[in-house]
């Protein structure tokens, strides 16, 4: 996806995800509004519920034209829509409901709809199957094999696993253990939806040898009003948040695979101050803005590409002084800043404190730093009072650590006393 989204300007972020959505194309879905307003009404509700990633999974049906319309409108609101189906496979006493989520760039490519091609294959000879009671010709493993035959990327979320037609409701422990030993099951089933019982989780840990997929949520909505709601546990709506850095299928899939670090039930505001962006006026980077993450940032480039110049300029913008008597590269680093900014060059930094307040720090080469909050000059305020515990090591500083500083010193500088109890 070529478009740059504002939501990712500062790197990866946590977005609410809903993996089980129905639309007007589903027979079970009710919509009484104006036909011409359905798409906009649908996306407005997604936005209202702060859903940033969604999968449309109608019962045994995929409507490409509707998907394109919703996906296009959603992207305008910076919401990513994935194509999918709620597939009822011919397994268990009542059929097993699987949410098959497809990579749109592969399954909907070159004006060819491979999703409906797969649906036709798995329901061959069946009629009137586009409802929640319809059932395909294939069991779960046969279904996965048919999907794999397309050689296109997808993943499966087992739907409402504790309810009727759910994975844990329809299968006994012995059968689940068999699935767990099957590599194609492991590679395809990335999540269980609507896990509620601690006993079932304990059993799954035994049956699947403690190698559980991600646990996710989905609305299973039958109307626009139900999008993002329901799924109440003790009066609290159950939600899923994914940490992703771009709107594409692989980032969503990776978040499920890296569930320990990229999947949460709830999010919290960051507690650390950080540099949100650095803008340049004048000099070699005139008109450029560098957006930074609140966590880790990496500058990658060949030797001489300007990495050190940018780092030294950020240091200068944050008023991190060099000690001329102790820093062997004092002149080198000072010259880097001057060469990058040029005479009269200005750096504008957006700083965020640990309460989420934003400040604008302006610094013209050779002059003092002026800091503003909501347009008002903040007298005597320094950058290190906003972004606290600033630590700076240039490339050459680090290369000299082996000779002049102990490993424990560098660890203490970066981590502080947070590991004291571990020592």
Short mmCIF file of C-alpha atoms in Angstrom, two decimals:
data_model
loop_
_atom_site.label_atom_id
_atom_site.label_comp_id
_atom_site.label_asym_id
_atom_site.label_seq_id
_atom_site.Cartn_x
_atom_site.Cartn_y
_atom_site.Cartn_z
CA UNK A 1 0.00 0.00 0.00
CA UNK A 2 1.67 3.21 -1.21
CA UNK A 3 -0.31 5.75 0.79
CA UNK A 4 1.28 7.13 3.95
CA UNK A 5 -1.12 7.27 6.88
CA UNK A 6 -0.88 9.90 9.59
CA UNK A 7 -1.61 7.30 12.23
CA UNK A 8 1.77 5.68 11.54
CA UNK A 9 3.84 8.88 11.33
CA UNK A 10 5.48 8.06 14.63
CA UNK A 11 5.91 4.35 13.99
CA UNK A 12 3.96 1.32 15.11
CA UNK A 13 0.85 1.97 17.14
CA UNK A 14 -1.88 0.05 18.97
CA UNK A 15 -5.15 -0.25 17.05
CA UNK A 16 -8.38 -1.94 18.02
CA UNK A 17 -9.09 -4.96 15.82
CA UNK A 18 -12.41 -6.71 15.13
CA UNK A 19 -12.05 -10.06 13.35
CA UNK A 20 -15.73 -11.00 13.09
CA UNK A 21 -17.92 -8.50 11.24
CA UNK A 22 -20.97 -9.05 9.09
CA UNK A 23 -22.47 -6.68 6.52
CA UNK A 24 -25.65 -6.19 4.54
CA UNK A 25 -24.48 -8.92 2.13
CA UNK A 26 -25.12 -11.45 4.92
CA UNK A 27 -28.65 -12.84 5.18
CA UNK A 28 -28.56 -12.52 8.96
CA UNK A 29 -27.69 -8.79 8.87
CA UNK A 30 -30.46 -6.17 9.26
CA UNK A 31 -30.21 -2.65 7.82
CA UNK A 32 -33.24 -0.35 7.48
CA UNK A 33 -31.46 2.81 6.37
CA UNK A 34 -31.00 4.38 2.94
CA UNK A 35 -29.25 1.97 0.57
CA UNK A 36 -26.95 4.74 -0.62
CA UNK A 37 -25.86 5.47 2.95
CA UNK A 38 -25.00 1.94 4.05
CA UNK A 39 -21.25 2.14 3.36
CA UNK A 40 -20.79 5.52 5.03
CA UNK A 41 -22.98 4.50 8.00
CA UNK A 42 -20.98 1.30 8.41
CA UNK A 43 -17.61 3.06 8.37
CA UNK A 44 -18.84 5.80 10.72
CA UNK A 45 -19.73 3.13 13.27
CA UNK A 46 -16.29 1.50 12.91
CA UNK A 47 -14.71 4.90 13.50
CA UNK A 48 -16.97 5.65 16.49
CA UNK A 49 -15.86 2.38 18.11
CA UNK A 50 -12.18 3.24 17.40
CA UNK A 51 -11.75 0.09 15.30
CA UNK A 52 -8.63 0.46 13.16
CA UNK A 53 -8.41 -3.06 11.72
CA UNK A 54 -11.48 -5.05 10.72
CA UNK A 55 -12.32 -8.26 8.87
CA UNK A 56 -15.59 -8.68 6.97
CA UNK A 57 -16.61 -12.31 7.45
CA UNK A 58 -20.09 -13.04 6.10
CA UNK A 59 -21.55 -16.53 6.36
CA UNK A 60 -20.19 -18.67 3.51
CA UNK A 61 -20.23 -15.62 1.23
CA UNK A 62 -17.94 -12.92 -0.08
CA UNK A 63 -19.27 -9.87 -1.93
CA UNK A 64 -16.32 -8.28 -3.71
CA UNK A 65 -18.13 -5.11 -4.82
CA UNK A 66 -19.36 -4.41 -1.31
CA UNK A 67 -15.90 -5.12 0.12
CA UNK A 68 -14.27 -2.68 -2.31
CA UNK A 69 -16.76 0.06 -1.41
CA UNK A 70 -16.36 -0.38 2.36
CA UNK A 71 -12.59 -0.78 2.15
CA UNK A 72 -12.17 2.36 0.05
CA UNK A 73 -14.32 4.49 2.36
CA UNK A 74 -12.63 3.03 5.46
CA UNK A 75 -9.14 3.88 4.23
CA UNK A 76 -10.20 7.52 4.03
CA UNK A 77 -10.86 7.26 7.77
CA UNK A 78 -7.57 5.37 8.30
CA UNK A 79 -9.30 2.05 8.93
CA UNK A 80 -7.97 -1.12 7.31
CA UNK A 81 -10.51 -3.69 6.11
CA UNK A 82 -9.51 -7.28 5.39
CA UNK A 83 -11.60 -9.62 3.23
CA UNK A 84 -12.81 -12.85 4.77
CA UNK A 85 -15.63 -15.34 5.20
CA UNK A 86 -17.24 -17.12 8.12
CA UNK A 87 -16.94 -20.61 6.72
CA UNK A 88 -18.92 -23.51 8.18
CA UNK A 89 -16.81 -26.61 7.53
CA UNK A 90 -18.24 -30.12 7.53
CA UNK A 91 -16.85 -31.20 10.90
CA UNK A 92 -18.20 -31.80 14.38
CA UNK A 93 -21.85 -32.41 15.18
CA UNK A 94 -23.03 -28.96 14.03
CA UNK A 95 -20.27 -27.86 11.66
CA UNK A 96 -17.31 -25.75 12.73
CA UNK A 97 -17.29 -22.01 12.06
CA UNK A 98 -13.94 -20.66 10.84
CA UNK A 99 -13.12 -17.05 10.06
CA UNK A 100 -10.86 -17.26 7.02
CA UNK A 101 -8.99 -13.98 6.55
CA UNK A 102 -7.38 -13.43 3.13
CA UNK A 103 -4.50 -11.31 1.90
CA UNK A 104 -6.36 -8.95 -0.47
CA UNK A 105 -3.29 -8.31 -2.63
CA UNK A 106 -3.09 -12.02 -3.48
CA UNK A 107 -6.67 -13.29 -3.37
CA UNK A 108 -8.15 -10.25 -5.14
CA UNK A 109 -5.49 -9.58 -7.75
CA UNK A 110 -5.57 -8.64 -11.42
CA UNK A 111 -9.36 -8.32 -11.26
CA UNK A 112 -9.65 -11.98 -10.32
CA UNK A 113 -11.65 -13.06 -7.28
CA UNK A 114 -9.94 -16.17 -5.92
CA UNK A 115 -11.99 -16.04 -2.71
CA UNK A 116 -15.23 -16.90 -4.49
CA UNK A 117 -13.34 -19.46 -6.54
CA UNK A 118 -12.42 -21.21 -3.29
CA UNK A 119 -16.00 -20.92 -1.98
CA UNK A 120 -17.31 -22.54 -5.16
CA UNK A 121 -14.86 -25.42 -4.77
CA UNK A 122 -15.65 -26.19 -1.14
CA UNK A 123 -19.45 -25.96 -1.69
CA UNK A 124 -19.59 -27.73 -5.06
CA UNK A 125 -22.99 -29.39 -5.51
CA UNK A 126 -24.45 -27.48 -2.53
CA UNK A 127 -27.36 -25.04 -2.76
CA UNK A 128 -28.67 -22.32 -0.48
CA UNK A 129 -25.53 -22.43 1.68
CA UNK A 130 -25.04 -18.66 2.18
CA UNK A 131 -26.27 -18.67 5.78
CA UNK A 132 -24.95 -19.68 9.19
CA UNK A 133 -26.49 -23.16 8.90
CA UNK A 134 -24.87 -23.93 5.56
CA UNK A 135 -22.07 -26.47 5.63
CA UNK A 136 -19.27 -27.12 3.16
CA UNK A 137 -18.23 -30.48 1.73
CA UNK A 138 -14.87 -30.53 3.54
CA UNK A 139 -13.73 -31.10 7.09
CA UNK A 140 -11.31 -28.70 8.75
CA UNK A 141 -8.07 -30.31 7.53
CA UNK A 142 -9.42 -30.81 4.00
CA UNK A 143 -10.48 -27.13 4.00
CA UNK A 144 -6.97 -26.02 4.95
CA UNK A 145 -5.51 -28.20 2.19
CA UNK A 146 -7.83 -26.62 -0.38
CA UNK A 147 -6.85 -23.16 0.79
CA UNK A 148 -3.15 -24.06 0.65
CA UNK A 149 -3.55 -25.29 -2.92
CA UNK A 150 -4.12 -21.68 -4.01
CA UNK A 151 -0.60 -20.82 -2.76
CA UNK A 152 -1.82 -17.50 -1.42
CA UNK A 153 -1.51 -16.06 2.06
CA UNK A 154 -4.34 -16.33 4.60
CA UNK A 155 -4.96 -17.25 8.21
CA UNK A 156 -7.86 -18.74 10.16
CA UNK A 157 -9.54 -17.57 13.36
CA UNK A 158 -11.72 -20.22 14.99
CA UNK A 159 -15.02 -18.41 15.63
CA UNK A 160 -16.86 -18.25 19.02
CA UNK A 161 -14.98 -21.36 20.14
CA UNK A 162 -17.07 -22.06 23.27
CA UNK A 163 -20.47 -21.75 21.60
CA UNK A 164 -22.43 -23.92 19.19
CA UNK A 165 -20.36 -24.65 16.06
CA UNK A 166 -17.29 -23.50 17.96
CA UNK A 167 -14.01 -25.41 17.99
CA UNK A 168 -14.02 -26.24 21.71
CA UNK A 169 -17.76 -26.95 21.80
CA UNK A 170 -17.81 -29.41 18.91
CA UNK A 171 -14.53 -31.29 19.46
CA UNK A 172 -13.40 -33.51 22.32
CA UNK A 173 -9.94 -33.28 23.83
CA UNK A 174 -8.56 -36.25 21.90
CA UNK A 175 -9.51 -34.72 18.55
CA UNK A 176 -8.04 -31.38 19.54
CA UNK A 177 -4.79 -33.13 20.48
CA UNK A 178 -4.71 -34.66 16.98
CA UNK A 179 -5.12 -31.21 15.44
CA UNK A 180 -2.29 -29.89 17.60
CA UNK A 181 0.09 -32.48 16.18
CA UNK A 182 -0.79 -31.57 12.58
CA UNK A 183 1.61 -28.94 11.11
CA UNK A 184 -0.91 -27.56 8.63
CA UNK A 185 -3.35 -26.88 11.48
CA UNK A 186 -0.63 -25.11 13.45
CA UNK A 187 0.45 -23.01 10.48
CA UNK A 188 -3.07 -21.90 9.54
CA UNK A 189 -4.97 -21.45 12.81
CA UNK A 190 -3.55 -18.25 14.31
CA UNK A 191 -6.32 -17.29 16.73
CA UNK A 192 -9.34 -18.38 18.76
CA UNK A 193 -12.21 -15.92 19.07
CA UNK A 194 -14.29 -15.32 22.19
CA UNK A 195 -12.43 -17.41 24.77
CA UNK A 196 -14.20 -16.97 28.11
CA UNK A 197 -13.70 -19.98 30.37
CA UNK A 198 -10.52 -20.46 32.39
CA UNK A 199 -11.18 -24.22 32.45
CA UNK A 200 -11.22 -24.34 28.66
CA UNK A 201 -7.94 -22.41 28.52
CA UNK A 202 -6.41 -24.86 30.97
CA UNK A 203 -7.64 -27.80 28.89
CA UNK A 204 -6.35 -26.25 25.67
CA UNK A 205 -2.95 -25.82 27.28
CA UNK A 206 -2.91 -29.57 27.95
CA UNK A 207 -4.33 -30.63 24.60
CA UNK A 208 -2.14 -28.25 22.56
CA UNK A 209 0.95 -28.65 24.75
CA UNK A 210 0.89 -25.02 25.92
CA UNK A 211 1.29 -23.76 22.35
CA UNK A 212 -1.91 -21.78 22.08
CA UNK A 213 -2.78 -19.40 19.26
CA UNK A 214 -3.75 -15.78 19.94
CA UNK A 215 -7.05 -15.01 21.70
CA UNK A 216 -9.01 -12.31 19.85
CA UNK A 217 -12.41 -10.66 19.85
CA UNK A 218 -15.00 -9.91 17.18
CA UNK A 219 -18.45 -8.33 17.21
CA UNK A 220 -20.30 -11.00 15.20
CA UNK A 221 -22.65 -8.10 14.49
CA UNK A 222 -26.05 -8.58 12.89
CA UNK A 223 -26.62 -4.82 12.47
CA UNK A 224 -24.59 -1.62 12.33
CA UNK A 225 -25.61 -0.83 15.90
CA UNK A 226 -23.88 -4.02 17.12
CA UNK A 227 -20.49 -3.19 15.58
CA UNK A 228 -17.89 -3.02 18.34
CA UNK A 229 -20.40 -3.69 21.10
CA UNK A 230 -21.56 -6.82 22.88
CA UNK A 231 -19.10 -9.44 24.12
CA UNK A 232 -19.67 -8.29 27.68
CA UNK A 233 -17.81 -9.92 30.56
CA UNK A 234 -18.73 -8.52 33.99
CA UNK A 235 -20.12 -5.43 32.24
CA UNK A 236 -16.95 -4.77 30.23
CA UNK A 237 -16.79 -5.00 26.45
CA UNK A 238 -14.00 -7.39 25.47
CA UNK A 239 -11.62 -5.89 22.91
CA UNK A 240 -8.48 -6.77 20.99
CA UNK A 241 -5.64 -4.39 20.20
CA UNK A 242 -2.83 -5.08 17.75
CA UNK A 243 0.44 -3.20 17.45
CA UNK A 244 1.14 -2.66 13.75
CA UNK A 245 3.18 -0.21 11.71
CA UNK A 246 1.34 -0.23 8.39
CA UNK A 247 -1.95 -1.20 6.81
CA UNK A 248 -1.16 -4.51 5.17
CA UNK A 249 -2.03 -8.16 5.67
CA UNK A 250 1.45 -9.21 6.76
CA UNK A 251 1.58 -6.71 9.62
CA UNK A 252 -1.72 -8.04 11.01
CA UNK A 253 -0.60 -11.63 10.62
CA UNK A 254 2.74 -10.90 12.27
CA UNK A 255 1.00 -9.25 15.23
CA UNK A 256 -0.97 -12.46 15.84
CA UNK A 257 2.17 -14.57 15.57
CA UNK A 258 4.04 -12.25 17.95
CA UNK A 259 1.09 -12.18 20.34
CA UNK A 260 3.23 -11.76 23.45
CA UNK A 261 4.41 -8.32 22.34
CA UNK A 262 1.84 -7.14 19.78
CA UNK A 263 -1.56 -8.21 21.13
CA UNK A 264 -3.42 -6.81 24.15
CA UNK A 265 -6.89 -6.73 25.63
CA UNK A 266 -6.58 -3.05 26.49
CA UNK A 267 -4.17 -0.21 25.92
CA UNK A 268 -2.80 2.53 28.12
CA UNK A 269 -1.32 5.90 27.35
CA UNK A 270 2.49 5.99 27.23
CA UNK A 271 4.14 7.22 30.40
CA UNK A 272 7.45 8.28 28.90
CA UNK A 273 8.28 11.62 27.35
CA UNK A 274 9.68 11.51 23.84
CA UNK A 275 10.68 13.53 20.80
CA UNK A 276 7.74 13.38 18.39
CA UNK A 277 9.35 15.11 15.42
CA UNK A 278 12.23 17.27 14.25
CA UNK A 279 11.75 19.80 11.41
CA UNK A 280 14.46 21.68 9.54
CA UNK A 281 14.40 25.16 8.01
CA UNK A 282 17.40 26.17 6.01
CA UNK A 283 20.49 24.12 5.34
CA UNK A 284 20.74 20.75 3.64
CA UNK A 285 17.45 19.38 5.00
CA UNK A 286 15.39 22.52 4.41
CA UNK A 287 11.68 21.73 4.56
CA UNK A 288 12.18 18.19 5.87
CA UNK A 289 10.50 16.68 8.92
CA UNK A 290 11.72 13.58 10.72
CA UNK A 291 8.95 11.79 12.65
CA UNK A 292 10.15 9.68 15.59
CA UNK A 293 8.70 6.83 17.59
CA UNK A 294 8.04 7.05 21.31
CA UNK A 295 9.97 3.80 21.70
CA UNK A 296 12.97 2.80 19.58
CA UNK A 297 14.23 4.61 16.49
CA UNK A 298 16.86 3.40 14.04
CA UNK A 299 18.70 5.34 11.35
CA UNK A 300 20.02 3.04 8.64
CA UNK A 301 22.33 4.14 5.84
CA UNK A 302 25.72 3.64 4.26
CA UNK A 303 28.82 5.40 5.56
CA UNK A 304 28.68 9.09 4.78
CA UNK A 305 24.91 9.16 4.23
CA UNK A 306 24.34 11.63 7.08
CA UNK A 307 23.31 9.49 10.06
CA UNK A 308 25.76 11.18 12.43
CA UNK A 309 24.78 14.63 11.16
CA UNK A 310 21.13 14.01 11.99
CA UNK A 311 21.93 12.52 15.40
CA UNK A 312 24.20 15.42 16.33
CA UNK A 313 21.58 17.91 15.19
CA UNK A 314 18.95 16.22 17.38
CA UNK A 315 21.45 16.40 20.28
CA UNK A 316 21.97 20.08 19.59
CA UNK A 317 18.22 20.74 19.35
CA UNK A 318 17.71 19.13 22.77
CA UNK A 319 20.48 21.23 24.36
CA UNK A 320 22.63 18.23 25.22
CA UNK A 321 26.00 19.97 25.60
CA UNK A 322 29.35 18.56 24.64
CA UNK A 323 32.20 18.83 27.12
CA UNK A 324 35.09 20.20 25.06
CA UNK A 325 37.75 19.05 27.50
CA UNK A 326 36.44 15.46 27.67
CA UNK A 327 35.02 14.87 24.20
CA UNK A 328 37.74 14.10 21.67
CA UNK A 329 35.27 14.70 18.82
CA UNK A 330 34.03 18.08 20.02
CA UNK A 331 35.04 19.98 16.87
CA UNK A 332 33.89 17.19 14.55
CA UNK A 333 30.44 17.03 16.13
CA UNK A 334 30.05 20.80 16.28
CA UNK A 335 30.98 21.09 12.60
CA UNK A 336 28.45 18.41 11.62
CA UNK A 337 25.62 20.51 13.07
CA UNK A 338 26.84 23.71 11.42
CA UNK A 339 27.28 22.05 8.03
CA UNK A 340 23.81 20.51 8.15
CA UNK A 341 21.91 23.60 9.29
CA UNK A 342 23.93 26.34 7.63
CA UNK A 343 23.96 29.97 8.75
CA UNK A 344 20.62 30.89 10.33
CA UNK A 345 19.29 27.35 10.06
CA UNK A 346 16.46 26.50 12.46
CA UNK A 347 15.35 23.27 14.11
CA UNK A 348 11.79 22.90 15.36
CA UNK A 349 11.18 19.98 17.72
CA UNK A 350 7.84 18.66 18.96
CA UNK A 351 8.39 17.32 22.48
CA UNK A 352 5.87 15.30 24.49
CA UNK A 353 6.13 14.97 28.27
CA UNK A 354 5.11 11.95 30.32
CA UNK A 355 1.59 13.38 30.71
CA UNK A 356 1.04 13.64 26.95
CA UNK A 357 1.42 17.44 26.80
CA UNK A 358 3.04 18.77 23.63
CA UNK A 359 5.67 21.51 23.47
CA UNK A 360 7.32 23.21 20.51
CA UNK A 361 11.07 23.82 20.88
CA UNK A 362 12.65 26.21 18.36
CA UNK A 363 16.40 26.65 18.05
CA UNK A 364 18.28 28.78 15.52
CA UNK A 365 21.93 27.84 15.06
CA UNK A 366 24.01 29.68 17.63
CA UNK A 367 21.04 30.99 19.62
CA UNK A 368 19.12 29.88 22.73
CA UNK A 369 16.23 27.43 22.60
CA UNK A 370 12.71 28.85 22.89
CA UNK A 371 9.99 26.48 24.11
CA UNK A 372 6.28 27.09 23.56
CA UNK A 373 3.17 25.42 24.97
CA UNK A 374 -0.06 26.19 23.14
CA UNK A 375 1.68 29.16 21.52
CA UNK A 376 2.92 30.72 24.77
CA UNK A 377 6.64 31.06 25.44
CA UNK A 378 7.70 29.05 28.48
CA UNK A 379 10.41 31.02 30.27
CA UNK A 380 13.37 29.08 31.66
CA UNK A 381 11.95 25.72 30.52
CA UNK A 382 14.58 23.31 29.16
CA UNK A 383 14.10 20.28 26.86
CA UNK A 384 15.39 17.91 29.55
CA UNK A 385 12.53 19.01 31.83
CA UNK A 386 10.05 17.78 29.21
CA UNK A 387 11.82 14.69 27.89
CA UNK A 388 13.56 13.53 31.04
CA UNK A 389 16.66 11.36 31.49
CA UNK A 390 18.09 12.22 28.10
CA UNK A 391 21.03 9.95 27.28
CA UNK A 392 23.37 10.52 24.37
CA UNK A 393 26.17 8.42 22.92
CA UNK A 394 27.55 9.21 19.48
CA UNK A 395 29.01 6.48 17.30
CA UNK A 396 32.59 7.28 18.25
CA UNK A 397 31.65 7.56 21.93
CA UNK A 398 30.37 3.99 21.81
CA UNK A 399 33.46 2.74 19.98
CA UNK A 400 35.61 4.05 22.82
CA UNK A 401 33.59 2.53 25.64
CA UNK A 402 35.64 -0.66 25.69
CA UNK A 403 38.73 1.32 26.58
CA UNK A 404 37.35 3.96 28.90
CA UNK A 405 34.08 2.72 30.43
CA UNK A 406 32.93 -0.52 31.97
CA UNK A 407 30.02 -2.52 30.61
CA UNK A 408 28.19 -1.99 33.88
CA UNK A 409 28.45 1.77 33.44
CA UNK A 410 26.74 1.75 30.03
CA UNK A 411 24.01 -0.59 31.35
CA UNK A 412 23.39 1.67 34.33
CA UNK A 413 23.16 4.74 32.06
CA UNK A 414 20.61 3.11 29.78
CA UNK A 415 18.53 1.18 32.30
CA UNK A 416 19.15 2.94 35.60
CA UNK A 417 18.32 1.02 38.76
CA UNK A 418 15.47 -1.02 37.28
CA UNK A 419 17.56 -4.19 37.29
CA UNK A 420 19.02 -3.75 40.76
CA UNK A 421 16.76 -6.42 42.25
CA UNK A 422 17.83 -8.87 39.53
CA UNK A 423 21.53 -8.59 40.20
#
